[in-house]
CSV table of N, CA and C in Angstrom, one decimal:
chain,number,residue,atom,x,y,z
A,1,MET,N,0.8,-1.2,0.0
A,1,MET,CA,0.0,0.0,0.0
A,1,MET,C,0.9,1.2,0.0
A,2,ASP,N,0.5,2.3,-0.7
A,2,ASP,CA,1.2,3.5,-0.8
A,2,ASP,C,0.9,4.3,0.5
A,3,SER,N,1.8,4.4,1.4
A,3,SER,CA,1.6,5.0,2.7
A,3,SER,C,1.5,6.6,2.5
A,4,THR,N,2.0,7.1,1.4
A,4,THR,CA,1.9,8.5,1.2
A,4,THR,C,0.5,9.0,1.1
A,5,GLN,N,-0.4,8.2,0.6
A,5,GLN,CA,-1.8,8.6,0.5
A,5,GLN,C,-2.4,8.6,1.9
A,6,LEU,N,-2.1,7.6,2.7
A,6,LEU,CA,-2.6,7.6,4.0
A,6,LEU,C,-2.1,8.8,4.8
A,7,LEU,N,-0.8,9.1,4.6
A,7,LEU,CA,-0.2,10.2,5.4
A,7,LEU,C,-0.9,11.5,5.0
A,8,LYS,N,-1.2,11.7,3.8
A,8,LYS,CA,-1.9,13.0,3.4
A,8,LYS,C,-3.2,13.2,4.2
A,9,GLY,N,-3.9,12.1,4.5
A,9,GLY,CA,-5.1,12.2,5.2
A,9,GLY,C,-5.0,12.5,6.7
A,10,VAL,N,-3.8,12.2,7.2
A,10,VAL,CA,-3.7,12.4,8.7
A,10,VAL,C,-2.5,13.3,9.1
A,11,LEU,N,-2.0,14.0,8.1
A,11,LEU,CA,-0.8,14.9,8.4
A,11,LEU,C,-1.2,16.0,9.4
A,12,ASP,N,-2.4,16.6,9.2
A,12,ASP,CA,-2.8,17.6,10.1
A,12,ASP,C,-2.8,17.1,11.5
A,13,LEU,N,-3.5,15.9,11.7
A,13,LEU,CA,-3.6,15.3,13.0
A,13,LEU,C,-2.2,15.0,13.6
A,14,ALA,N,-1.3,14.4,12.8
A,14,ALA,CA,0.0,14.1,13.3
A,14,ALA,C,0.8,15.3,13.7
A,15,VAL,N,0.7,16.4,12.9
A,15,VAL,CA,1.5,17.6,13.2
A,15,VAL,C,0.9,18.3,14.5
A,16,LEU,N,-0.4,18.3,14.6
A,16,LEU,CA,-1.0,18.8,15.8
A,16,LEU,C,-0.6,18.0,17.0
A,17,ALA,N,-0.6,16.7,16.9
A,17,ALA,CA,-0.1,15.9,18.0
A,17,ALA,C,1.3,16.2,18.4
A,18,VAL,N,2.2,16.3,17.4
A,18,VAL,CA,3.6,16.6,17.7
A,18,VAL,C,3.7,17.9,18.4
A,19,VAL,N,3.1,18.9,17.9
A,19,VAL,CA,3.2,20.3,18.5
A,19,VAL,C,2.5,20.4,19.8
A,20,ASP,N,1.4,19.6,20.0
A,20,ASP,CA,0.8,19.5,21.3
A,20,ASP,C,1.7,19.0,22.4
A,21,ALA,N,2.5,18.0,22.0
A,21,ALA,CA,3.5,17.4,23.0
A,21,ALA,C,4.6,18.4,23.4
A,22,GLU,N,5.0,19.2,22.4
A,22,GLU,CA,6.0,20.2,22.7
A,22,GLU,C,6.1,21.1,21.5
A,23,ASP,N,6.3,22.4,21.7
A,23,ASP,CA,6.5,23.4,20.6
A,23,ASP,C,7.7,23.0,19.8
A,24,GLY,N,7.7,23.3,18.5
A,24,GLY,CA,8.8,23.0,17.7
A,24,GLY,C,8.9,23.8,16.5
A,25,TYR,N,10.1,23.9,15.9
A,25,TYR,CA,10.3,24.6,14.6
A,25,TYR,C,10.1,23.6,13.5
A,26,GLY,N,10.1,24.0,12.3
A,26,GLY,CA,9.7,23.2,11.1
A,26,GLY,C,10.5,21.9,11.1
A,27,TYR,N,11.8,21.9,11.0
A,27,TYR,CA,12.5,20.7,10.8
A,27,TYR,C,12.4,19.8,12.1
A,28,ASP,N,12.3,20.4,13.2
A,28,ASP,CA,12.1,19.6,14.5
A,28,ASP,C,10.8,18.8,14.4
A,29,VAL,N,9.8,19.4,13.9
A,29,VAL,CA,8.5,18.7,13.7
A,29,VAL,C,8.7,17.5,12.7
A,30,VAL,N,9.4,17.8,11.6
A,30,VAL,CA,9.6,16.7,10.6
A,30,VAL,C,10.4,15.6,11.3
A,31,ARG,N,11.4,15.9,12.0
A,31,ARG,CA,12.3,14.9,12.7
A,31,ARG,C,11.4,14.1,13.7
A,32,ARG,N,10.6,14.7,14.4
A,32,ARG,CA,9.8,14.0,15.4
A,32,ARG,C,8.7,13.1,14.7
A,33,LEU,N,8.2,13.6,13.6
A,33,LEU,CA,7.2,12.7,12.9
A,33,LEU,C,8.0,11.5,12.3
A,34,ARG,N,9.1,11.7,11.8
A,34,ARG,CA,9.9,10.5,11.3
A,34,ARG,C,10.3,9.6,12.4
A,35,ALA,N,10.7,10.1,13.5
A,35,ALA,CA,11.1,9.3,14.7
A,35,ALA,C,9.9,8.5,15.2
A,36,ALA,N,8.7,9.0,15.0
A,36,ALA,CA,7.5,8.3,15.4
A,36,ALA,C,7.1,7.2,14.4
A,37,GLY,N,7.8,7.1,13.3
A,37,GLY,CA,7.5,6.1,12.3
A,37,GLY,C,6.9,6.5,11.0
A,38,LEU,N,6.7,7.8,10.8
A,38,LEU,CA,6.2,8.4,9.6
A,38,LEU,C,7.4,8.7,8.7
A,39,ASP,N,8.1,7.7,8.2
A,39,ASP,CA,9.3,7.9,7.5
A,39,ASP,C,9.1,8.6,6.2
A,40,ASP,N,8.0,8.5,5.6
A,40,ASP,CA,7.8,9.0,4.2
A,40,ASP,C,7.3,10.5,4.2
A,41,VAL,N,7.2,11.1,5.4
A,41,VAL,CA,6.8,12.5,5.5
A,41,VAL,C,7.8,13.4,4.8
A,42,GLY,N,7.3,14.3,3.9
A,42,GLY,CA,8.2,15.2,3.2
A,42,GLY,C,8.3,16.5,3.9
A,43,ASP,N,9.5,17.1,3.9
A,43,ASP,CA,9.7,18.4,4.5
A,43,ASP,C,8.7,19.4,4.0
A,44,ALA,N,8.5,19.5,2.7
A,44,ALA,CA,7.6,20.6,2.1
A,44,ALA,C,6.2,20.3,2.6
A,45,SER,N,5.8,19.1,2.7
A,45,SER,CA,4.4,18.8,3.2
A,45,SER,C,4.2,19.3,4.6
A,46,VAL,N,5.2,19.1,5.4
A,46,VAL,CA,5.1,19.5,6.8
A,46,VAL,C,5.1,21.0,6.9
A,47,TYR,N,6.0,21.7,6.2
A,47,TYR,CA,6.1,23.1,6.3
A,47,TYR,C,4.8,23.7,5.8
A,48,GLY,N,4.2,23.2,4.7
A,48,GLY,CA,2.9,23.7,4.2
A,48,GLY,C,1.8,23.4,5.2
A,49,THR,N,1.8,22.3,5.9
A,49,THR,CA,0.8,22.0,6.9
A,49,THR,C,0.9,23.0,8.1
A,50,LEU,N,2.2,23.2,8.5
A,50,LEU,CA,2.4,24.2,9.6
A,50,LEU,C,1.8,25.6,9.2
A,51,ARG,N,2.1,26.0,8.0
A,51,ARG,CA,1.6,27.3,7.6
A,51,ARG,C,0.0,27.3,7.5
A,52,ARG,N,-0.5,26.3,7.0
A,52,ARG,CA,-2.0,26.2,6.9
A,52,ARG,C,-2.7,26.2,8.2
A,53,LEU,N,-2.1,25.4,9.2
A,53,LEU,CA,-2.7,25.3,10.5
A,53,LEU,C,-2.5,26.6,11.3
A,54,TYR,N,-1.4,27.3,11.0
A,54,TYR,CA,-1.2,28.6,11.6
A,54,TYR,C,-2.3,29.6,11.0
A,55,ALA,N,-2.5,29.6,9.7
A,55,ALA,CA,-3.5,30.5,9.1
A,55,ALA,C,-4.9,30.2,9.6
A,56,ALA,N,-5.1,28.9,10.0
A,56,ALA,CA,-6.5,28.5,10.4
A,56,ALA,C,-6.7,28.8,11.9
A,57,GLY,N,-5.6,29.3,12.6
A,57,GLY,CA,-5.7,29.6,14.0
A,57,GLY,C,-5.4,28.4,14.9
A,58,SER,N,-5.0,27.3,14.4
A,58,SER,CA,-4.7,26.1,15.2
A,58,SER,C,-3.4,26.2,15.9
A,59,LEU,N,-2.5,27.0,15.3
A,59,LEU,CA,-1.1,27.1,15.8
A,59,LEU,C,-0.8,28.6,16.0
A,60,THR,N,0.1,28.8,16.9
A,60,THR,CA,0.7,30.2,17.1
A,60,THR,C,2.1,30.0,16.7
A,61,SER,N,2.8,31.1,16.5
A,61,SER,CA,4.3,31.0,16.2
A,61,SER,C,5.0,32.1,17.0
A,62,TYR,N,6.3,31.9,17.2
A,62,TYR,CA,7.2,32.9,17.8
A,62,TYR,C,8.6,32.6,17.3
A,63,VAL,N,9.4,33.6,17.3
A,63,VAL,CA,10.8,33.4,16.8
A,63,VAL,C,11.8,33.3,17.9
A,64,VAL,N,12.7,32.3,17.8
A,64,VAL,CA,13.7,32.2,18.8
A,64,VAL,C,15.1,32.4,18.2
A,65,PRO,N,15.9,33.4,18.7
A,65,PRO,CA,17.2,33.6,18.1
A,65,PRO,C,18.1,32.4,18.3
A,66,SER,N,19.0,32.2,17.3
A,66,SER,CA,19.9,31.1,17.3
A,66,SER,C,21.3,31.6,17.2
A,67,GLU,N,22.2,31.2,18.0
A,67,GLU,CA,23.6,31.6,17.9
A,67,GLU,C,24.4,30.9,16.8
A,68,SER,N,23.8,29.7,16.4
A,68,SER,CA,24.5,28.9,15.4
A,68,SER,C,23.9,29.0,14.0
A,69,GLY,N,23.1,29.9,13.8
A,69,GLY,CA,22.5,30.0,12.5
A,69,GLY,C,21.3,31.0,12.5
A,70,PRO,N,20.4,30.9,11.5
A,70,PRO,CA,19.3,31.8,11.4
A,70,PRO,C,18.3,31.6,12.6
A,71,HIS,N,17.5,32.6,12.9
A,71,HIS,CA,16.5,32.5,13.9
A,71,HIS,C,15.5,31.4,13.5
A,72,ARG,N,14.9,30.7,14.5
A,72,ARG,CA,14.0,29.7,14.2
A,72,ARG,C,12.6,30.1,14.5
A,73,LYS,N,11.6,29.8,13.7
A,73,LYS,CA,10.2,30.0,13.9
A,73,LYS,C,9.6,28.8,14.6
A,74,TYR,N,9.2,28.9,15.8
A,74,TYR,CA,8.6,27.8,16.6
A,74,TYR,C,7.1,27.9,16.5
A,75,TYR,N,6.5,26.8,16.5
A,75,TYR,CA,5.0,26.7,16.5
A,75,TYR,C,4.5,26.1,17.8
A,76,GLY,N,3.5,26.6,18.3
A,76,GLY,CA,2.8,26.1,19.5
A,76,GLY,C,1.3,25.9,19.2
A,77,ILE,N,0.6,25.1,19.9
A,77,ILE,CA,-0.8,24.8,19.7
A,77,ILE,C,-1.6,25.8,20.4
A,78,THR,N,-2.8,26.2,19.8
A,78,THR,CA,-3.7,27.1,20.4
A,78,THR,C,-4.9,26.3,21.0
A,79,PRO,N,-5.8,26.9,21.7
A,79,PRO,CA,-7.0,26.2,22.1
A,79,PRO,C,-7.8,25.7,20.9
A,80,VAL,N,-7.8,26.5,19.8
A,80,VAL,CA,-8.5,26.0,18.6
A,80,VAL,C,-7.8,24.8,18.1
A,81,GLY,N,-6.5,24.8,18.1
A,81,GLY,CA,-5.8,23.6,17.7
A,81,GLY,C,-6.0,22.4,18.6
A,82,ARG,N,-6.1,22.6,19.9
A,82,ARG,CA,-6.4,21.5,20.8
A,82,ARG,C,-7.8,20.9,20.5
A,83,ALA,N,-8.7,21.7,20.2
A,83,ALA,CA,-10.1,21.3,19.9
A,83,ALA,C,-10.1,20.5,18.6
A,84,GLU,N,-9.3,21.0,17.6
A,84,GLU,CA,-9.2,20.3,16.3
A,84,GLU,C,-8.5,18.9,16.5
A,85,LEU,N,-7.4,18.9,17.3
A,85,LEU,CA,-6.7,17.7,17.6
A,85,LEU,C,-7.7,16.7,18.2
A,86,LYS,N,-8.5,17.1,19.2
A,86,LYS,CA,-9.4,16.2,19.8
A,86,LYS,C,-10.4,15.7,18.8
A,87,ARG,N,-11.0,16.6,18.0
A,87,ARG,CA,-12.0,16.1,17.0
A,87,ARG,C,-11.4,15.2,16.0
A,88,GLN,N,-10.2,15.5,15.4
A,88,GLN,CA,-9.6,14.6,14.4
A,88,GLN,C,-9.1,13.3,15.1
A,89,GLY,N,-8.6,13.4,16.3
A,89,GLY,CA,-8.2,12.2,17.0
A,89,GLY,C,-9.4,11.2,17.2
A,90,ASP,N,-10.6,11.8,17.6
A,90,ASP,CA,-11.8,11.0,17.7
A,90,ASP,C,-12.2,10.4,16.4
A,91,ASP,N,-12.1,11.2,15.3
A,91,ASP,CA,-12.5,10.7,14.0
A,91,ASP,C,-11.5,9.6,13.6
A,92,TRP,N,-10.2,9.7,13.8
A,92,TRP,CA,-9.2,8.7,13.5
A,92,TRP,C,-9.5,7.4,14.3
A,93,GLN,N,-9.8,7.5,15.5
A,93,GLN,CA,-10.1,6.4,16.3
A,93,GLN,C,-11.3,5.6,15.8
A,94,LEU,N,-12.3,6.3,15.5
A,94,LEU,CA,-13.5,5.6,14.9
A,94,LEU,C,-13.2,4.9,13.6
A,95,PHE,N,-12.5,5.7,12.7
A,95,PHE,CA,-12.1,5.2,11.4
A,95,PHE,C,-11.2,3.9,11.5
A,96,SER,N,-10.2,4.0,12.4
A,96,SER,CA,-9.2,2.9,12.5
A,96,SER,C,-9.9,1.7,13.1
A,97,GLU,N,-10.8,1.9,14.0
A,97,GLU,CA,-11.6,0.7,14.6
A,97,GLU,C,-12.5,0.1,13.5
A,98,ALA,N,-13.1,0.9,12.6
A,98,ALA,CA,-13.9,0.4,11.6
A,98,ALA,C,-13.1,-0.5,10.6
A,99,VAL,N,-12.0,0.1,10.2
A,99,VAL,CA,-11.1,-0.7,9.3
A,99,VAL,C,-10.6,-2.0,10.0
A,100,GLY,N,-10.3,-1.9,11.3
A,100,GLY,CA,-9.9,-3.1,12.0
A,100,GLY,C,-11.0,-4.1,12.0
A,101,ARG,N,-12.2,-3.7,12.2
A,101,ARG,CA,-13.3,-4.7,12.2
A,101,ARG,C,-13.4,-5.3,10.8
A,102,LEU,N,-13.3,-4.5,9.7
A,102,LEU,CA,-13.3,-5.1,8.4
A,102,LEU,C,-12.2,-6.1,8.1
A,103,LEU,N,-11.1,-5.8,8.6
A,103,LEU,CA,-9.9,-6.7,8.4
A,103,LEU,C,-10.2,-8.0,9.2
A,104,ASP,N,-10.7,-7.9,10.4
A,104,ASP,CA,-11.0,-9.1,11.2
A,104,ASP,C,-12.0,-9.9,10.5
A,105,THR,N,-13.0,-9.3,9.9
A,105,THR,CA,-14.0,-10.1,9.2
A,105,THR,C,-13.5,-10.7,7.9
A,106,THR,N,-12.6,-10.0,7.2
A,106,THR,CA,-12.2,-10.6,5.9
A,106,THR,C,-11.0,-11.5,6.0
A,107,THR,N,-10.2,-11.3,7.1
A,107,THR,CA,-9.0,-12.2,7.2
A,107,THR,C,-9.2,-13.3,8.3
A,108,GLY,N,-10.3,-13.1,9.1
A,108,GLY,CA,-10.5,-14.1,10.1
A,108,GLY,C,-9.6,-14.0,11.3
A,109,SER,N,-8.8,-12.9,11.4
A,109,SER,CA,-7.9,-12.8,12.5
A,109,SER,C,-8.6,-12.2,13.7
A,110,ALA,N,-8.0,-12.5,14.8
A,110,ALA,CA,-8.6,-12.0,16.1
A,110,ALA,C,-7.8,-10.8,16.5
A,111,ARG,N,-8.5,-9.8,17.0
A,111,ARG,CA,-7.9,-8.6,17.5
A,111,ARG,C,-8.1,-8.5,19.0
């Protein structure tokens, strides 16, 4: 299965979850997503998602000076973002349980 298509559907949820755990700058968010097992996540996709979530009011941003390079733009989650994380998390749970039931039915495996 092409996991990139699945990833597109849950990238907002994954980014919100990562930033909810701890504020982060763009590449830090990419690194944490990959460390969590989303190896196919693209830098450009994450940066675009961060910008879109920020524009929607789900994220806030602030700049942190860096002595070893350019300043970094950090993202944090807002109350709107936490509500969206909850909604999307609930949707994901229902969806994954439904797919799990289908797989149990068609493969005969026990979960």
